[in-house]
PDB file of C-alpha atoms in Angstrom:
ATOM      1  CA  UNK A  23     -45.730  25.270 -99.569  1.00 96.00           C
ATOM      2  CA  UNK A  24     -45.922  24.973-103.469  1.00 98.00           C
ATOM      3  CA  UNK A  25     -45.035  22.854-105.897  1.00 98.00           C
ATOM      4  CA  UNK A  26     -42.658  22.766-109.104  1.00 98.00           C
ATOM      5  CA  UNK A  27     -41.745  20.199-111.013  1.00 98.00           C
ATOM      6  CA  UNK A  28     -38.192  19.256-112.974  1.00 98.00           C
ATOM      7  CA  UNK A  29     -37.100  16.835-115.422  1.00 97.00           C
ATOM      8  CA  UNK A  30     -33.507  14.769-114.924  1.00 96.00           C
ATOM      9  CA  UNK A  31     -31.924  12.191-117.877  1.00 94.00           C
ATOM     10  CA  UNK A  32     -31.273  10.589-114.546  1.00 93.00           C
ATOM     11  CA  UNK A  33     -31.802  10.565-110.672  1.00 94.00           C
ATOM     12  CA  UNK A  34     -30.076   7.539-110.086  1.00 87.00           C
ATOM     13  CA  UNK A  35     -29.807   7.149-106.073  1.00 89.00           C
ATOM     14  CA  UNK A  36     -32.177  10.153-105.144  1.00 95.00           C
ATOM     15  CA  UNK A  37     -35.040   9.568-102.694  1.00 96.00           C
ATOM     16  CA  UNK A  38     -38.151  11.215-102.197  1.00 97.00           C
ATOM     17  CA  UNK A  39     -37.961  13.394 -99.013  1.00 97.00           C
ATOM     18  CA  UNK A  40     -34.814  13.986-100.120  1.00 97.00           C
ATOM     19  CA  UNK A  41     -33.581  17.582 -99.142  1.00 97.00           C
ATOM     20  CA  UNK A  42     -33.640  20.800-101.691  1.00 98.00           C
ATOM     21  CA  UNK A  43     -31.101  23.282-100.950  1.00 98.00           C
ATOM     22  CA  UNK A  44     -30.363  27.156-102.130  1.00 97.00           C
ATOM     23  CA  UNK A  45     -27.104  28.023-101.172  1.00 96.00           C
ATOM     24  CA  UNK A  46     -26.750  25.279 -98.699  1.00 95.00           C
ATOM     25  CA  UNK A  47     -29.904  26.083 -96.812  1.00 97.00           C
ATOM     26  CA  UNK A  48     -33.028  24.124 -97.075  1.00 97.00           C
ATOM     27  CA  UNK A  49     -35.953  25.339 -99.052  1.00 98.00           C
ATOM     28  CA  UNK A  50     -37.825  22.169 -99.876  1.00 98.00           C
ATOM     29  CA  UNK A  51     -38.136  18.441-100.238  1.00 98.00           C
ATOM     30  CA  UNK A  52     -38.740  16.030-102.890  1.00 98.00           C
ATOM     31  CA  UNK A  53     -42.285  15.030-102.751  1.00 98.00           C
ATOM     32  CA  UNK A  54     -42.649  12.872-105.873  1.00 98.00           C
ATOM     33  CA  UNK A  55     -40.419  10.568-108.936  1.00 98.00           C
ATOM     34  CA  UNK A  56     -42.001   9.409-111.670  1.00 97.00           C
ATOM     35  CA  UNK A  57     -40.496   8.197-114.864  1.00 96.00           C
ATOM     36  CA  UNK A  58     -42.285  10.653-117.447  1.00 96.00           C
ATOM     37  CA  UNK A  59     -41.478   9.965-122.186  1.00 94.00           C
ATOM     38  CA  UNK A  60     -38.064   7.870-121.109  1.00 94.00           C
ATOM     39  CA  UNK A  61     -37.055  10.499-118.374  1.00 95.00           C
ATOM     40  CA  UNK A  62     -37.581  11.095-114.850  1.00 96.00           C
ATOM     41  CA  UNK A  63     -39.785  13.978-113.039  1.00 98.00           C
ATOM     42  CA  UNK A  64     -39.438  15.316-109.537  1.00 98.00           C
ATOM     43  CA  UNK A  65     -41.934  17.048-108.092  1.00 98.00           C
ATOM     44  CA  UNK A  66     -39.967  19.185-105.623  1.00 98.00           C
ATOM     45  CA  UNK A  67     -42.308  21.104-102.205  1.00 98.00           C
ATOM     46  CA  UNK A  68     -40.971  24.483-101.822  1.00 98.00           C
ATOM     47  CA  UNK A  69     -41.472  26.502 -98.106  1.00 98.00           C
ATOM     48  CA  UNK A  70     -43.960  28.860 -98.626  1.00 95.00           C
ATOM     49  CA  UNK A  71     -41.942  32.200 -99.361  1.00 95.00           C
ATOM     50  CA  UNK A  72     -38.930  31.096-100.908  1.00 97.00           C
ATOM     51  CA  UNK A  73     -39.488  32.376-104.575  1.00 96.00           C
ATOM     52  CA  UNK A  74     -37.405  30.720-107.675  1.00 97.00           C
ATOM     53  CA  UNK A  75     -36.391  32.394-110.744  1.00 97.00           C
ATOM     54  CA  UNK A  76     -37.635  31.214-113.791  1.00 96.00           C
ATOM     55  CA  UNK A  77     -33.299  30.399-114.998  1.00 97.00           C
ATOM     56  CA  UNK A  78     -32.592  28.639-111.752  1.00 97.00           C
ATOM     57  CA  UNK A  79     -30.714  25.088-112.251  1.00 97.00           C
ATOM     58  CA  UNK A  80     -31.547  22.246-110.219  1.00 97.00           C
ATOM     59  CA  UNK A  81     -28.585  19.693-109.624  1.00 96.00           C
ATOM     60  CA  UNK A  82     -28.387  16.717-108.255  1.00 95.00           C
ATOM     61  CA  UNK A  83     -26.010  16.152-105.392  1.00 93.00           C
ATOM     62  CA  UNK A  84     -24.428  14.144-103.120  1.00 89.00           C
ATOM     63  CA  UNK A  85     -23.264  14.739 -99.108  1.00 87.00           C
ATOM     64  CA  UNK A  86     -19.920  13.720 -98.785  1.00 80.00           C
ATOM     65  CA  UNK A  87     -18.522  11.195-101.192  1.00 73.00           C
ATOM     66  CA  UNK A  88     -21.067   8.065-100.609  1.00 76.00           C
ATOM     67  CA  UNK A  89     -23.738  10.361 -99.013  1.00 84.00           C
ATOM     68  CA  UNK A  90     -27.297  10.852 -99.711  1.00 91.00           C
ATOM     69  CA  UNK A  91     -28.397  12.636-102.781  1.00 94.00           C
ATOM     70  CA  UNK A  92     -30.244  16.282-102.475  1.00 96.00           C
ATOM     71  CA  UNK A  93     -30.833  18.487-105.091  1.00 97.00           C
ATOM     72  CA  UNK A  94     -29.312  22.146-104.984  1.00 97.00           C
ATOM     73  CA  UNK A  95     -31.079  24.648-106.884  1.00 97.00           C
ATOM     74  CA  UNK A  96     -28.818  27.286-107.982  1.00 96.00           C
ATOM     75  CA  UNK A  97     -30.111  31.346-107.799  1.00 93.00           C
ATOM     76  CA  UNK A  98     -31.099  32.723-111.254  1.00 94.00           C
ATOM     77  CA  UNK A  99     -31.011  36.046-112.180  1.00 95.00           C
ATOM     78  CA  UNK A 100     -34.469  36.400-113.969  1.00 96.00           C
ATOM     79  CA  UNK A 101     -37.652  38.943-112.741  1.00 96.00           C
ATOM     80  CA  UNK A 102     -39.736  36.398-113.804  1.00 97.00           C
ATOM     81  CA  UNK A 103     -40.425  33.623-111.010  1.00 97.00           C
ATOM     82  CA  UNK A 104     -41.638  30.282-111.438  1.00 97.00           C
ATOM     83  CA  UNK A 105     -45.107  29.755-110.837  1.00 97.00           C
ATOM     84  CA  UNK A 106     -46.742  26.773-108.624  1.00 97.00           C
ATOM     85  CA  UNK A 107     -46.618  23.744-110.484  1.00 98.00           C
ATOM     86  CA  UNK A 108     -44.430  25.225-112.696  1.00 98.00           C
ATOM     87  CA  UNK A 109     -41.526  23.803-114.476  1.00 98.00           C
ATOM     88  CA  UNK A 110     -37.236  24.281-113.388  1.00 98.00           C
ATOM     89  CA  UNK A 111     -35.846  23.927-117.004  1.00 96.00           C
ATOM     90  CA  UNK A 112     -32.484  23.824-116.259  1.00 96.00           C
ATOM     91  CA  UNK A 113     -31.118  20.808-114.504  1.00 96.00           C
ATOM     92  CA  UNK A 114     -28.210  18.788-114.317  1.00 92.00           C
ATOM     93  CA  UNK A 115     -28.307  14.464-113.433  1.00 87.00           C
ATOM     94  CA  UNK A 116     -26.194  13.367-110.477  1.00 85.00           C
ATOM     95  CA  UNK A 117     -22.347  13.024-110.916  1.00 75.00           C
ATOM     96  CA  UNK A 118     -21.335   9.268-111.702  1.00 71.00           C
ATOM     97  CA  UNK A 119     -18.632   8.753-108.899  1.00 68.00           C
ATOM     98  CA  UNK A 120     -18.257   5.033-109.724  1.00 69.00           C
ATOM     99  CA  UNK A 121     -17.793   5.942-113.806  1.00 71.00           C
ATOM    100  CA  UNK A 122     -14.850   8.781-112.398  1.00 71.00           C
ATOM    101  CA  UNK A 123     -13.204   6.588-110.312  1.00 75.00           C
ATOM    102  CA  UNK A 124     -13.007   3.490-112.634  1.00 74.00           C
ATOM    103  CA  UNK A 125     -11.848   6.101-115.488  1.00 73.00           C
ATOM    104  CA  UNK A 126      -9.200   7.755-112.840  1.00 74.00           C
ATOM    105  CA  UNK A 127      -8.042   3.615-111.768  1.00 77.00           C
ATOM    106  CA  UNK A 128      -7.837   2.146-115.202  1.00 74.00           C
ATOM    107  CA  UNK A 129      -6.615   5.682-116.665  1.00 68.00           C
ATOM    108  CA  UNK A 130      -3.428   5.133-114.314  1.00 57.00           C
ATOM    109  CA  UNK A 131      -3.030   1.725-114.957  1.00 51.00           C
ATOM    110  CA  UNK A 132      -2.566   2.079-118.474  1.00 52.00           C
ATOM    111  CA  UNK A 133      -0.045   5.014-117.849  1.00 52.00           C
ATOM    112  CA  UNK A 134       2.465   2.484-115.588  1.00 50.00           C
ATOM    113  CA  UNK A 135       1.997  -0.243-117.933  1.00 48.00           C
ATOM    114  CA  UNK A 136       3.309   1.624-121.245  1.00 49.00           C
TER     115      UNK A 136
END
């Protein structure tokens, strides 16, 4: 196993030991959080053999609709891989369900009351 490392604005609700998927099969865990200049770093373990492209995009994710979080590391078309203890550049902070759905309820209730 290796390690690489990315940064999120936010990881709200994500775990360590939390899985790390490529198209929906597991290639890793989340070994490590750690709130780095105001943002927060996960140090994601990678199976031995599974190599990621240097424009992959790590998002956060969640099973189901109140499920655990995982992250999902999308394939990149770049030659270049990232190196251990390297860096996933390209990420994208958890979906905020409760922020949708309050929008979606409120949204509506505006609409029946004009």
């Amino acid at each position: 196993d290796y390690m690489v490392h990315a940064r999120f604005s936010n990881v709200s609700g994500l775990k360590k030991k939390a899985a790390v998927t490529m198209a929906g099969v597991e290639i890793g865990r989340v070994e490590d959080i750690r709130l780095q200049d105001g943002a927060a770093v996960v140090t994601l373990r990678i199976h031995k053999g599974v190599e990621l492209e240097e424009d992959v995009i790590a998002s956060i994710k969640t099973m189901g609709i109140i499920g655990d979080k995982y992250i999902a590391v999308s394939a990149g078309a770049s030659d270049q891989r990232i190196p251990a203890d390297g860096w996933i550049r390209e990420t994208q902070p958890p979906l905020d369900v409760e922020e949708l759905v309050s929008r979606f309820v409120f949204g509506t209730m505006e609409k029946k009351g004009e």
